[in-house]
Amino acid sequence: MLFFLCLLSLTLSFVLTPAVIGLSWHIGAVDVPCDGRRMHHQSIPRAGGIAIYTAFLISCLVGDFLTHELVCILCGGGLMLLVGLADDIFCLGAWVKFFFQSSAALACVLGVGTRSVPETVCAVFWVLALTNAHNFIDGLDGLFSGCAAIEGGALFLIFAIEGRLQNGTPAILLALACLGFRYFNRYPAETFAGDCGSATVGFLLGMLSLPLFDVMLPSLEGLSPLFLFAYPLSDLATAVLRRV
């Protein structure tokens, strides 16, 4: 069953992406190289996240393993998709995006389980950090989709080794959805994931990785999320310092 779901997620993402590319041009979700931060020299559609999230969502629904926690995560991801798509089309302000990101993260963290106030704050901060870290790396061809696919696959392996396959299954489905999209995102990129993809996938990875913090932090196992997401987090930190 898991193999079928993995194949479904990969295939759906691969099949849906060309249609989403056409939709992106139609609705104006296009990345125009109008400043020095762009690495490309021509306009590229940037709503590929629609294909990634749709493939992930359908695979989860077909798998019939929905839990209360996963429903919360999917709803939060759906909200992030809508906010990101609005930004891809209309270029929302940074504080508007941050408001919706914070609201979605807080609602989902509270929805997936009971935590103390300090734990809730740390969890929300973690989800927001991964959301924006993955958003920042969606600029080079294949970079975001490749990183997300590797991270989702590694997250699945960690949960599988721990015997928590139910936690790991959504991660591998998300990884394969990113991998199917990457065929069109590799150099020379035909499309970008856009905010609706990078922020949404970062949000989903942040939420799906929260159970890894349920062990004592002094152990290496408790620090595994920091190692797993070291690249996007370090890139986020250097990008913020560089822009400042």
Tab-separated table of C-alpha atoms in Angstrom:
chain	number	residue	atom	x	y	z
A	1	MET	CA	0.000	0.000	0.000
A	2	LEU	CA	2.810	2.399	0.869
A	3	PHE	CA	4.502	1.737	-2.474
A	4	PHE	CA	1.240	2.507	-4.308
A	5	LEU	CA	0.788	5.769	-2.398
A	6	CYS	CA	4.371	6.801	-3.104
A	7	LEU	CA	3.918	6.095	-6.799
A	8	LEU	CA	0.613	7.988	-6.775
A	9	SER	CA	2.146	11.080	-5.178
A	10	LEU	CA	5.095	11.084	-7.590
A	11	THR	CA	2.896	10.549	-10.655
A	12	LEU	CA	0.263	13.112	-9.702
A	13	SER	CA	2.866	15.803	-9.125
A	14	PHE	CA	4.570	15.018	-12.433
A	15	VAL	CA	1.284	15.013	-14.376
A	16	LEU	CA	-0.223	18.098	-12.717
A	17	THR	CA	2.812	20.379	-13.027
A	18	PRO	CA	2.475	21.106	-16.791
A	19	ALA	CA	-1.171	22.092	-16.259
A	20	VAL	CA	-0.156	24.319	-13.339
A	21	ILE	CA	2.496	25.979	-15.515
A	22	GLY	CA	-0.227	26.990	-17.965
A	23	LEU	CA	-2.449	28.148	-15.106
A	24	SER	CA	0.385	30.267	-13.692
A	25	TRP	CA	0.730	32.224	-16.924
A	26	HIS	CA	-3.039	32.684	-17.077
A	27	ILE	CA	-3.455	34.050	-13.528
A	28	GLY	CA	-0.268	36.130	-13.522
A	29	ALA	CA	1.739	34.067	-11.038
A	30	VAL	CA	5.023	34.799	-12.814
A	31	ASP	CA	8.494	35.553	-11.453
A	32	VAL	CA	9.839	38.533	-13.388
A	33	PRO	CA	13.622	39.188	-13.025
A	34	CYS	CA	13.317	42.832	-12.030
A	35	ASP	CA	16.106	43.045	-9.422
A	36	GLY	CA	19.652	41.898	-8.846
A	37	ARG	CA	18.670	39.041	-6.534
A	38	ARG	CA	17.243	36.951	-9.406
A	39	MET	CA	19.483	34.298	-10.919
A	40	HIS	CA	17.409	33.931	-14.078
A	41	HIS	CA	16.998	36.379	-16.946
A	42	GLN	CA	13.516	35.569	-18.208
A	43	SER	CA	10.057	35.394	-16.686
A	44	ILE	CA	9.214	32.012	-15.157
A	45	PRO	CA	5.809	30.814	-13.858
A	46	ARG	CA	5.867	30.310	-10.088
A	47	ALA	CA	2.767	28.521	-8.834
A	48	GLY	CA	4.186	24.999	-8.891
A	49	GLY	CA	3.214	24.552	-5.265
A	50	ILE	CA	-0.351	23.873	-6.415
A	51	ALA	CA	0.801	20.633	-8.052
A	52	ILE	CA	2.921	19.617	-5.068
A	53	TYR	CA	0.217	20.205	-2.463
A	54	THR	CA	-2.558	18.649	-4.586
A	55	ALA	CA	-0.511	15.485	-5.141
A	56	PHE	CA	0.306	15.294	-1.429
A	57	LEU	CA	-3.292	15.917	-0.365
A	58	ILE	CA	-4.806	13.330	-2.716
A	59	SER	CA	-2.230	10.719	-1.695
A	60	CYS	CA	-3.063	11.254	1.983
A	61	LEU	CA	-6.790	10.997	1.309
A	62	VAL	CA	-6.428	7.844	-0.777
A	63	GLY	CA	-4.218	6.290	1.892
A	64	ASP	CA	-7.065	6.517	4.402
A	65	PHE	CA	-4.707	7.012	7.342
A	66	LEU	CA	-5.945	10.465	8.306
A	67	THR	CA	-5.612	11.320	11.963
A	68	HIS	CA	-6.755	14.418	13.794
A	69	GLU	CA	-3.173	15.690	13.730
A	70	LEU	CA	-2.743	15.134	9.996
A	71	VAL	CA	-6.064	16.843	9.234
A	72	CYS	CA	-4.843	19.909	11.161
A	73	ILE	CA	-1.573	19.863	9.225
A	74	LEU	CA	-3.355	19.550	5.867
A	75	CYS	CA	-5.686	22.435	6.721
A	76	GLY	CA	-2.766	24.601	7.768
A	77	GLY	CA	-0.933	23.689	4.579
A	78	GLY	CA	-4.008	24.589	2.551
A	79	LEU	CA	-4.116	28.030	4.161
A	80	MET	CA	-0.424	28.523	3.453
A	81	LEU	CA	-1.041	27.554	-0.167
A	82	LEU	CA	-3.759	30.186	-0.570
A	83	VAL	CA	-1.707	32.922	1.103
A	84	GLY	CA	1.357	32.004	-0.949
A	85	LEU	CA	-0.641	31.982	-4.179
A	86	ALA	CA	-2.037	35.436	-3.365
A	87	ASP	CA	1.527	36.640	-2.830
A	88	ASP	CA	2.696	35.054	-6.094
A	89	ILE	CA	-0.001	36.977	-7.954
A	90	PHE	CA	-0.396	40.237	-6.028
A	91	CYS	CA	2.881	40.467	-4.028
A	92	LEU	CA	1.534	40.760	-0.487
A	93	GLY	CA	3.491	42.673	2.115
A	94	ALA	CA	5.893	40.830	4.390
A	95	TRP	CA	3.865	41.576	7.529
A	96	VAL	CA	0.635	40.358	5.925
A	97	LYS	CA	2.277	37.051	5.054
A	98	PHE	CA	3.834	36.768	8.494
A	99	PHE	CA	0.434	37.306	10.144
A	100	PHE	CA	-1.130	34.436	8.236
A	101	GLN	CA	1.914	32.225	8.704
A	102	SER	CA	1.903	32.831	12.464
A	103	SER	CA	-1.845	32.249	12.708
A	104	ALA	CA	-1.654	28.983	10.784
A	105	ALA	CA	1.370	27.767	12.765
A	106	LEU	CA	-0.195	28.604	16.129
A	107	ALA	CA	-3.534	27.014	15.234
A	108	CYS	CA	-1.885	23.824	13.968
A	109	VAL	CA	0.540	23.501	16.883
A	110	LEU	CA	-2.344	23.845	19.330
A	111	GLY	CA	-4.435	21.458	17.242
A	112	VAL	CA	-1.958	18.578	17.081
A	113	GLY	CA	-1.461	18.244	20.831
A	114	THR	CA	-1.311	19.798	24.271
A	115	ARG	CA	1.923	21.596	25.093
A	116	SER	CA	3.105	24.010	27.735
A	117	VAL	CA	3.368	27.678	26.806
A	118	PRO	CA	7.183	27.581	26.298
A	119	GLU	CA	6.881	24.412	24.190
A	120	THR	CA	4.124	25.995	22.104
A	121	VAL	CA	6.203	29.118	21.472
A	122	CYS	CA	9.225	27.023	20.459
A	123	ALA	CA	7.105	24.839	18.177
A	124	VAL	CA	5.564	27.858	16.442
A	125	PHE	CA	9.007	29.418	16.034
A	126	TRP	CA	10.316	26.159	14.527
A	127	VAL	CA	7.478	25.944	11.994
A	128	LEU	CA	7.862	29.611	11.016
A	129	ALA	CA	11.622	29.206	10.641
A	130	LEU	CA	11.259	26.246	8.274
A	131	THR	CA	8.449	27.958	6.374
A	132	ASN	CA	10.575	30.982	5.552
A	133	ALA	CA	13.831	29.053	5.200
A	134	HIS	CA	12.401	26.979	2.361
A	135	ASN	CA	10.858	30.085	0.850
A	136	PHE	CA	14.278	31.728	0.696
A	137	ILE	CA	15.950	28.858	-1.187
A	138	ASP	CA	13.384	28.772	-4.022
A	139	GLY	CA	15.535	30.853	-6.333
A	140	LEU	CA	17.993	28.480	-7.987
A	141	ASP	CA	16.798	25.830	-10.410
A	142	GLY	CA	16.018	22.599	-8.581
A	143	LEU	CA	17.382	23.771	-5.229
A	144	PHE	CA	14.173	23.953	-3.208
A	145	SER	CA	12.523	20.861	-4.681
A	146	GLY	CA	15.702	18.797	-4.327
A	147	CYS	CA	16.291	19.844	-0.713
A	148	ALA	CA	12.664	19.244	0.258
A	149	ALA	CA	12.674	15.795	-1.350
A	150	ILE	CA	15.842	14.806	0.531
A	151	GLU	CA	14.541	16.204	3.833
A	152	GLY	CA	11.177	14.457	3.488
A	153	GLY	CA	12.871	11.180	2.650
A	154	ALA	CA	15.281	11.496	5.578
A	155	LEU	CA	12.390	12.364	7.893
A	156	PHE	CA	10.626	9.183	6.776
A	157	LEU	CA	13.740	7.091	7.476
A	158	ILE	CA	14.120	8.536	10.972
A	159	PHE	CA	10.507	7.737	11.850
A	160	ALA	CA	10.785	4.272	10.250
A	161	ILE	CA	13.876	3.463	12.323
A	162	GLU	CA	12.019	4.588	15.448
A	163	GLY	CA	9.057	2.354	14.536
A	164	ARG	CA	6.709	5.323	13.977
A	165	LEU	CA	5.752	4.615	10.371
A	166	GLN	CA	2.456	6.474	10.745
A	167	ASN	CA	4.406	9.690	11.364
A	168	GLY	CA	6.795	8.992	8.514
A	169	THR	CA	4.323	8.111	5.740
A	170	PRO	CA	3.151	11.719	5.095
A	171	ALA	CA	6.793	12.823	4.956
A	172	ILE	CA	7.714	10.378	2.172
A	173	LEU	CA	4.561	11.283	0.226
A	174	LEU	CA	5.514	14.967	0.436
A	175	ALA	CA	9.081	14.133	-0.608
A	176	LEU	CA	7.899	12.300	-3.715
A	177	ALA	CA	5.483	15.093	-4.612
A	178	CYS	CA	8.477	17.459	-4.568
A	179	LEU	CA	10.501	14.968	-6.595
A	180	GLY	CA	7.839	14.744	-9.313
A	181	PHE	CA	7.773	18.537	-9.504
A	182	ARG	CA	11.564	18.724	-9.654
A	183	TYR	CA	11.646	17.349	-13.203
A	184	PHE	CA	10.225	20.693	-14.362
A	185	ASN	CA	12.127	22.718	-11.764
A	186	ARG	CA	15.629	21.449	-12.587
A	187	TYR	CA	17.994	23.498	-14.746
A	188	PRO	CA	16.865	25.119	-16.957
A	189	ALA	CA	13.743	25.565	-14.840
A	190	GLU	CA	10.372	25.668	-16.567
A	191	THR	CA	8.674	26.694	-13.334
A	192	PHE	CA	9.303	27.624	-9.703
A	193	ALA	CA	7.320	26.437	-6.712
A	194	GLY	CA	6.638	30.038	-5.685
A	195	ASP	CA	5.531	31.097	-2.229
A	196	CYS	CA	2.546	28.781	-2.590
A	197	GLY	CA	4.983	25.893	-2.863
A	198	SER	CA	8.114	26.702	-0.896
A	199	ALA	CA	6.340	28.223	2.106
A	200	THR	CA	3.689	25.490	2.101
A	201	VAL	CA	6.203	22.643	1.920
A	202	GLY	CA	8.381	24.294	4.572
A	203	PHE	CA	5.303	24.608	6.794
A	204	LEU	CA	4.364	20.950	6.244
A	205	LEU	CA	7.907	19.747	6.960
A	206	GLY	CA	7.981	21.850	10.124
A	207	MET	CA	4.731	20.374	11.374
A	208	LEU	CA	5.616	16.803	10.380
A	209	SER	CA	8.991	17.021	12.149
A	210	LEU	CA	7.587	18.231	15.481
A	211	PRO	CA	7.276	14.679	16.924
A	212	LEU	CA	11.076	14.402	16.735
A	213	PHE	CA	11.276	16.934	19.573
A	214	ASP	CA	9.241	14.678	21.872
A	215	VAL	CA	12.464	13.087	23.186
A	216	MET	CA	14.889	14.683	25.609
A	217	LEU	CA	16.845	17.421	23.818
A	218	PRO	CA	20.263	16.632	25.377
A	219	SER	CA	20.300	13.412	23.316
A	220	LEU	CA	21.468	13.392	19.707
A	221	GLU	CA	18.087	11.990	18.719
A	222	GLY	CA	16.399	15.121	20.025
A	223	LEU	CA	18.770	17.267	17.972
A	224	SER	CA	18.128	15.344	14.740
A	225	PRO	CA	15.750	18.004	13.289
A	226	LEU	CA	18.516	20.617	13.548
A	227	PHE	CA	20.898	18.386	11.602
A	228	LEU	CA	18.213	17.407	9.090
A	229	PHE	CA	17.263	21.003	8.245
A	230	ALA	CA	20.698	22.545	8.774
A	231	TYR	CA	21.063	23.784	5.203
A	232	PRO	CA	17.824	25.796	4.790
A	233	LEU	CA	18.101	27.179	8.327
A	234	SER	CA	21.713	28.301	7.864
A	235	ASP	CA	20.817	29.762	4.467
A	236	LEU	CA	17.944	31.687	6.082
A	237	ALA	CA	20.273	33.131	8.728
A	238	THR	CA	22.914	34.231	6.212
A	239	ALA	CA	20.285	35.652	3.823
A	240	VAL	CA	18.760	37.774	6.594
A	241	LEU	CA	22.176	39.072	7.646
A	242	ARG	CA	23.117	39.803	4.043
A	243	ARG	CA	19.908	41.736	3.412
A	244	VAL	CA	20.310	43.715	6.636
